[in-house]
Short mmCIF file of C-alpha atoms in Angstrom, two decimals:
data_model
loop_
_atom_site.label_atom_id
_atom_site.label_comp_id
_atom_site.label_asym_id
_atom_site.label_seq_id
_atom_site.Cartn_x
_atom_site.Cartn_y
_atom_site.Cartn_z
CA UNK A 19 16.35 16.03 -3.17
CA UNK A 20 17.44 14.64 0.17
CA UNK A 21 19.18 16.15 3.20
CA UNK A 22 20.85 14.58 6.24
CA UNK A 23 22.09 16.26 9.36
CA UNK A 24 23.24 15.52 12.93
CA UNK A 25 23.52 12.20 14.75
CA UNK A 26 21.46 10.95 17.68
CA UNK A 27 20.81 7.58 19.17
CA UNK A 28 17.86 5.27 19.71
CA UNK A 29 17.27 2.19 21.81
CA UNK A 30 19.35 -0.93 21.35
CA UNK A 31 17.85 -3.76 19.30
CA UNK A 32 17.70 -7.07 21.08
CA UNK A 33 20.56 -9.44 20.12
CA UNK A 34 17.93 -12.17 19.89
CA UNK A 35 16.64 -10.77 16.61
CA UNK A 36 18.37 -12.45 13.64
CA UNK A 37 20.48 -9.98 11.60
CA UNK A 38 18.36 -10.48 8.48
CA UNK A 39 15.31 -9.33 10.42
CA UNK A 40 16.83 -6.18 11.87
CA UNK A 41 16.24 -3.72 9.08
CA UNK A 42 13.88 -1.42 10.98
CA UNK A 43 14.49 2.03 12.35
CA UNK A 44 12.57 2.88 15.50
CA UNK A 45 12.19 6.66 15.46
CA UNK A 46 12.66 9.77 13.38
CA UNK A 47 13.43 13.39 14.00
CA UNK A 48 13.01 15.24 10.70
CA UNK A 49 16.38 16.35 9.39
CA UNK A 50 18.48 13.99 11.50
CA UNK A 51 20.38 10.76 11.23
CA UNK A 52 19.54 8.13 13.82
CA UNK A 53 21.84 5.51 15.27
CA UNK A 54 20.82 1.92 15.66
CA UNK A 55 22.69 -1.17 16.73
CA UNK A 56 23.67 -4.39 15.01
CA UNK A 57 21.88 -7.24 16.81
CA UNK A 58 24.72 -9.62 15.98
CA UNK A 59 27.68 -7.52 17.18
CA UNK A 60 26.09 -4.78 19.28
CA UNK A 61 28.02 -2.19 17.28
CA UNK A 62 26.43 1.15 16.43
CA UNK A 63 25.44 1.56 12.80
CA UNK A 64 24.50 4.92 11.32
CA UNK A 65 21.18 4.91 9.50
CA UNK A 66 19.98 7.93 7.55
CA UNK A 67 16.56 9.46 7.49
CA UNK A 68 15.67 11.92 4.80
CA UNK A 69 13.49 14.97 4.31
CA UNK A 70 11.78 15.41 0.98
CA UNK A 71 11.59 18.83 -0.59
CA UNK A 72 8.52 20.47 0.84
CA UNK A 73 9.03 18.99 4.28
CA UNK A 74 7.72 15.45 3.79
CA UNK A 75 9.58 13.01 5.97
CA UNK A 76 11.06 9.74 4.77
CA UNK A 77 12.11 7.20 7.40
CA UNK A 78 14.82 4.86 6.16
CA UNK A 79 15.73 1.36 7.15
CA UNK A 80 19.29 2.33 6.29
CA UNK A 81 19.84 -0.26 3.60
CA UNK A 82 20.60 1.35 0.26
CA UNK A 83 18.94 -0.86 -2.33
CA UNK A 84 19.64 1.31 -5.37
CA UNK A 85 21.10 -1.78 -7.04
CA UNK A 86 18.23 -3.92 -5.75
CA UNK A 87 18.36 -6.54 -8.48
CA UNK A 88 17.69 -9.55 -6.28
CA UNK A 89 14.76 -8.27 -4.22
CA UNK A 90 11.41 -6.91 -5.33
CA UNK A 91 10.02 -3.64 -4.06
CA UNK A 92 6.43 -3.04 -2.95
CA UNK A 93 4.79 0.33 -2.34
CA UNK A 94 1.74 0.49 -0.06
CA UNK A 95 -0.42 3.57 0.47
CA UNK A 96 -2.65 3.61 3.49
CA UNK A 97 0.08 1.51 5.06
CA UNK A 98 -0.29 3.04 8.51
CA UNK A 99 -3.21 0.88 9.61
CA UNK A 100 -5.79 -1.74 8.68
CA UNK A 101 -5.55 -3.50 5.35
CA UNK A 102 -2.61 -1.35 4.23
CA UNK A 103 -0.56 -2.25 7.29
CA UNK A 104 -1.37 -5.95 6.96
CA UNK A 105 -0.39 -5.85 3.30
CA UNK A 106 2.95 -4.19 4.01
CA UNK A 107 3.67 -6.78 6.69
CA UNK A 108 2.75 -9.62 4.34
CA UNK A 109 4.91 -8.23 1.52
CA UNK A 110 7.81 -8.08 3.96
CA UNK A 111 7.19 -11.65 5.05
CA UNK A 112 7.42 -12.66 1.41
CA UNK A 113 10.79 -10.94 1.11
CA UNK A 114 9.84 -7.66 -0.54
CA UNK A 115 11.49 -4.38 0.37
CA UNK A 116 8.64 -2.06 1.36
CA UNK A 117 7.69 1.59 1.00
CA UNK A 118 5.05 2.29 3.64
CA UNK A 119 3.14 5.46 2.78
CA UNK A 120 0.42 7.14 4.79
CA UNK A 121 -0.83 10.66 5.55
CA UNK A 122 -0.35 9.78 9.24
CA UNK A 123 3.44 9.70 9.53
CA UNK A 124 3.63 8.16 13.04
CA UNK A 125 1.38 5.30 11.93
CA UNK A 126 3.55 4.65 8.85
CA UNK A 127 6.63 4.56 11.08
CA UNK A 128 4.87 2.14 13.42
CA UNK A 129 4.19 -0.19 10.49
CA UNK A 130 7.81 0.05 9.45
CA UNK A 131 8.87 -1.21 12.87
CA UNK A 132 6.89 -4.39 12.23
CA UNK A 133 8.67 -5.28 9.01
CA UNK A 134 11.46 -7.83 8.71
CA UNK A 135 12.95 -6.54 5.46
CA UNK A 136 14.41 -3.21 4.26
CA UNK A 137 11.86 -0.41 4.08
CA UNK A 138 11.13 3.28 4.27
CA UNK A 139 8.13 5.21 5.62
CA UNK A 140 6.85 8.15 3.63
CA UNK A 141 4.23 10.73 4.55
CA UNK A 142 1.90 11.22 1.59
CA UNK A 143 -1.31 13.05 0.76
CA UNK A 144 -2.76 11.08 -2.12
CA UNK A 145 -4.98 14.00 -3.14
CA UNK A 146 -1.92 16.10 -4.07
CA UNK A 147 0.05 15.35 -7.22
CA UNK A 148 3.28 16.81 -5.82
CA UNK A 149 3.02 14.59 -2.75
CA UNK A 150 2.34 11.41 -4.73
CA UNK A 151 5.15 12.19 -7.17
CA UNK A 152 7.52 12.76 -4.21
CA UNK A 153 6.47 9.40 -2.74
CA UNK A 154 7.35 7.57 -5.94
CA UNK A 155 10.60 9.53 -6.25
CA UNK A 156 11.57 8.54 -2.71
CA UNK A 157 10.89 4.88 -3.44
CA UNK A 158 13.04 4.94 -6.58
CA UNK A 159 15.81 6.97 -4.95
CA UNK A 160 16.05 4.40 -2.19
CA UNK A 161 15.33 1.10 -3.96
CA UNK A 162 15.80 1.77 -7.65
CA UNK A 163 12.39 0.59 -8.85
CA UNK A 164 8.81 -0.27 -7.86
CA UNK A 165 7.69 -3.79 -8.73
CA UNK A 166 4.35 -3.85 -6.95
CA UNK A 167 1.97 -1.26 -5.56
CA UNK A 168 -1.11 -1.50 -3.41
CA UNK A 169 -3.13 1.70 -3.52
CA UNK A 170 -4.95 1.20 -0.25
CA UNK A 171 -5.44 4.73 1.07
CA UNK A 172 -9.13 5.44 1.56
CA UNK A 173 -11.74 7.12 3.73
CA UNK A 174 -15.46 6.87 4.40
CA UNK A 175 -18.06 9.54 5.03
CA UNK A 176 -17.97 11.21 8.42
CA UNK A 177 -21.74 10.81 8.72
CA UNK A 178 -24.22 8.59 6.89
CA UNK A 179 -26.57 10.57 4.68
CA UNK A 180 -28.89 10.10 1.74
CA UNK A 181 -27.90 11.61 -1.59
CA UNK A 182 -30.18 14.61 -1.02
CA UNK A 183 -28.62 15.24 2.39
CA UNK A 184 -24.97 14.72 1.39
CA UNK A 185 -22.99 17.95 1.31
CA UNK A 186 -20.79 18.96 -1.58
CA UNK A 187 -17.77 19.18 0.73
CA UNK A 188 -18.29 15.64 1.98
CA UNK A 189 -18.70 14.26 -1.55
CA UNK A 190 -15.54 16.04 -2.71
CA UNK A 191 -13.61 14.88 0.35
CA UNK A 192 -14.41 11.17 -0.19
CA UNK A 193 -13.97 11.27 -3.95
CA UNK A 194 -10.71 13.19 -3.54
CA UNK A 195 -9.03 10.47 -1.51
CA UNK A 196 -10.68 7.32 -2.85
CA UNK A 197 -10.94 8.13 -6.57
CA UNK A 198 -8.57 11.00 -7.36
CA UNK A 199 -6.02 9.49 -4.97
CA UNK A 200 -6.01 6.18 -6.82
CA UNK A 201 -5.75 7.96 -10.16
CA UNK A 202 -2.74 10.00 -9.00
CA UNK A 203 -1.04 6.93 -7.59
CA UNK A 204 -1.61 5.02 -10.82
CA UNK A 205 -0.33 7.98 -12.83
CA UNK A 206 3.04 8.15 -11.12
CA UNK A 207 3.46 4.43 -10.41
CA UNK A 208 2.83 3.50 -14.02
CA UNK A 209 5.12 6.28 -15.29
CA UNK A 210 7.91 4.77 -13.18
CA UNK A 211 7.14 1.19 -14.18
CA UNK A 212 7.30 2.09 -17.84
CA UNK A 213 10.91 3.15 -17.34
CA UNK A 214 11.89 -0.13 -15.71
CA UNK A 215 13.50 -3.08 -17.34
CA UNK A 216 11.36 -6.23 -16.98
CA UNK A 217 12.35 -8.44 -14.07
CA UNK A 218 11.48 -12.10 -13.62
CA UNK A 219 11.72 -13.51 -10.13
CA UNK A 220 11.83 -17.04 -11.54
CA UNK A 221 13.24 -17.02 -15.07
CA UNK A 222 12.79 -20.80 -15.41
CA UNK A 223 9.08 -20.88 -14.65
CA UNK A 224 7.91 -19.67 -18.06
CA UNK A 225 11.10 -20.48 -20.03
CA UNK A 226 9.18 -22.73 -22.46
CA UNK A 227 6.42 -20.10 -22.98
CA UNK A 228 8.04 -16.99 -24.47
CA UNK A 229 4.69 -15.33 -25.14
CA UNK A 230 3.81 -15.58 -21.47
CA UNK A 231 7.17 -14.07 -20.53
CA UNK A 232 6.59 -11.21 -22.92
CA UNK A 233 3.15 -10.21 -21.66
CA UNK A 234 2.99 -11.44 -18.08
CA UNK A 235 3.41 -8.14 -16.23
CA UNK A 236 7.08 -8.24 -15.41
CA UNK A 237 7.50 -4.47 -15.29
CA UNK A 238 5.06 -4.15 -12.46
CA UNK A 239 1.80 -5.13 -10.86
CA UNK A 240 -0.66 -2.76 -9.19
CA UNK A 241 -3.66 -3.57 -6.99
CA UNK A 242 -6.23 -0.90 -6.10
CA UNK A 243 -8.49 -0.99 -3.09
CA UNK A 244 -12.12 -0.94 -4.14
CA UNK A 245 -14.95 -2.34 -2.02
CA UNK A 246 -18.00 -4.55 -1.95
CA UNK A 247 -19.84 -1.18 -1.87
CA UNK A 248 -18.80 -0.76 -5.50
CA UNK A 249 -20.78 -3.83 -6.49
CA UNK A 250 -23.93 -3.50 -4.42
CA UNK A 251 -26.00 -0.42 -3.50
CA UNK A 252 -25.19 0.96 -0.06
CA UNK A 253 -27.90 3.40 1.08
CA UNK A 254 -26.66 6.52 2.93
CA UNK A 255 -23.10 6.00 1.64
CA UNK A 256 -23.34 7.31 -1.93
CA UNK A 257 -19.96 9.12 -2.02
CA UNK A 258 -18.13 6.02 -0.78
CA UNK A 259 -19.88 3.67 -3.21
CA UNK A 260 -19.37 6.06 -6.12
CA UNK A 261 -15.68 6.47 -5.29
CA UNK A 262 -15.14 2.72 -5.20
CA UNK A 263 -16.99 2.30 -8.50
CA UNK A 264 -14.56 4.87 -9.89
CA UNK A 265 -11.66 2.73 -8.65
CA UNK A 266 -12.95 -0.20 -10.71
CA UNK A 267 -13.20 1.99 -13.79
CA UNK A 268 -9.66 3.25 -13.35
CA UNK A 269 -8.45 -0.29 -12.73
CA UNK A 270 -9.96 -1.74 -15.88
CA UNK A 271 -8.88 1.18 -18.07
CA UNK A 272 -5.29 1.11 -16.82
CA UNK A 273 -5.17 -2.66 -17.28
CA UNK A 274 -6.13 -2.37 -20.93
CA UNK A 275 -3.88 0.60 -21.63
CA UNK A 276 -0.73 -1.02 -20.24
CA UNK A 277 -1.23 -4.76 -20.67
CA UNK A 278 1.24 -5.00 -23.57
CA UNK A 279 3.74 -2.91 -21.62
CA UNK A 280 4.02 -5.63 -19.03
CA UNK A 281 2.05 -3.90 -16.27
CA UNK A 282 -0.91 -5.63 -14.63
CA UNK A 283 -3.61 -3.71 -12.75
CA UNK A 284 -6.27 -5.37 -10.60
CA UNK A 285 -8.53 -4.46 -7.70
CA UNK A 286 -9.77 -6.06 -4.52
CA UNK A 287 -13.30 -5.59 -3.21
CA UNK A 288 -13.34 -6.37 0.52
CA UNK A 289 -16.51 -6.68 2.51
CA UNK A 290 -16.61 -5.66 6.16
CA UNK A 291 -13.09 -5.95 7.57
CA UNK A 292 -11.85 -5.50 11.12
CA UNK A 293 -10.03 -2.18 10.65
CA UNK A 294 -9.93 1.16 12.49
CA UNK A 295 -12.21 2.66 9.82
CA UNK A 296 -14.73 -0.15 10.38
CA UNK A 297 -14.65 0.46 14.12
CA UNK A 298 -15.31 4.17 13.61
CA UNK A 299 -18.29 3.36 11.38
CA UNK A 300 -19.68 0.87 13.89
CA UNK A 301 -19.52 3.45 16.67
CA UNK A 302 -22.17 5.46 14.81
CA UNK A 303 -24.66 2.58 14.91
CA UNK A 304 -26.94 1.22 17.57
CA UNK A 305 -26.10 -2.20 19.05
CA UNK A 306 -28.88 -3.76 16.95
CA UNK A 307 -27.62 -2.12 13.76
CA UNK A 308 -24.06 -3.15 14.52
CA UNK A 309 -25.04 -6.77 15.02
CA UNK A 310 -27.03 -6.76 11.78
CA UNK A 311 -24.14 -5.21 9.83
CA UNK A 312 -21.57 -7.67 11.08
CA UNK A 313 -23.76 -10.70 10.32
CA UNK A 314 -24.32 -9.78 6.68
CA UNK A 315 -21.62 -12.11 5.35
CA UNK A 316 -22.75 -15.73 4.88
CA UNK A 317 -19.68 -16.98 6.75
CA UNK A 318 -21.10 -15.28 9.85
CA UNK A 319 -18.22 -12.93 10.62
CA UNK A 320 -16.30 -9.96 9.31
CA UNK A 321 -12.95 -10.32 7.60
CA UNK A 322 -9.44 -9.84 8.94
CA UNK A 323 -7.02 -7.40 7.27
CA UNK A 324 -4.56 -10.26 6.79
CA UNK A 325 -7.09 -12.10 4.61
CA UNK A 326 -7.27 -9.15 2.22
CA UNK A 327 -3.49 -8.78 2.31
CA UNK A 328 -3.08 -12.37 1.12
CA UNK A 329 -5.25 -11.64 -1.89
CA UNK A 330 -3.35 -8.44 -2.72
CA UNK A 331 0.02 -10.19 -2.56
CA UNK A 332 -1.28 -13.05 -4.69
CA UNK A 333 -2.49 -10.64 -7.36
CA UNK A 334 0.92 -8.96 -7.33
CA UNK A 335 2.78 -12.26 -7.61
CA UNK A 336 3.95 -14.35 -10.56
CA UNK A 337 1.24 -16.89 -9.71
CA UNK A 338 -1.33 -15.07 -11.91
CA UNK A 339 0.45 -13.61 -14.96
CA UNK A 340 -2.73 -13.80 -17.08
CA UNK A 341 -4.82 -11.82 -14.59
CA UNK A 342 -5.32 -8.11 -15.25
CA UNK A 343 -8.30 -5.76 -15.23
CA UNK A 344 -10.09 -7.95 -12.70
CA UNK A 345 -11.70 -7.27 -9.33
CA UNK A 346 -11.52 -9.91 -6.61
CA UNK A 347 -14.19 -10.04 -3.91
CA UNK A 348 -12.99 -10.92 -0.43
CA UNK A 349 -16.31 -10.82 1.31
CA UNK A 350 -17.17 -14.07 3.03
CA UNK A 351 -19.60 -15.23 0.37
CA UNK A 352 -21.50 -11.94 -0.07
#
């Protein structure tokens, strides 16, 4: 499945970085092994990078966590920017090993550089079953399991249009990433989680409540990225709204199907958030339209990616074992 080849070197990591925070690799040439340096000793340490069958690149932090019994593993799609990037960073801050997946490989690698725990970056096209399956395989090959997943990859329409003016290609494009992509991720993530032995990060927390332990989602927790557009009509954005409605349907169905298997599935519905996609959408509007859009939330501002990331990580945590099949609005009171 994996292949490694010749050795090269990359820049030296500053000795000021604590050893526990130096699990990041700074560059990748497909088919090569990079060198990095120990910040504590200055010694060179070989770190592998892998190439998936079919040419998809996997950037490795170099820490083999196949027997990763003490640390949880989070997979994030759309991890190259925006909410996905903020979520990967937050997972890492909480101590998770991270799989950062994105169709834009350089962006995924850039996110990986920001993390302070072991991680890999994977190029993935969520509209292709083979690509999604390879992503999950890479995660399991490297870390041994997937405890949490945030299916955050998503796109918007290239141009605003009414239903009558929306082209078939544009509808298929948006639905392919936002709806089919979430379905494919759920399909392969759940298949993997079903094979996993339940893990409890704090065995004492529910020791006096065996029923909670049995059904609290210890095999895995998944959060899907929906949108406020799934809950309220959004004129001239029918494909996007429909795709995010589909995400809620998939979320609730998966939650019911796998609740007794110890897998929780929830969704977040952000409002306007300060992301690259939001900026691209705002560029299409007049200054007056832009001001009106960004003042829609009662709090008087748009959200930050980190605010959504906090909600995602909470939903994935042991803090809410009785929560599944729900959607959480993060929309400033809208």
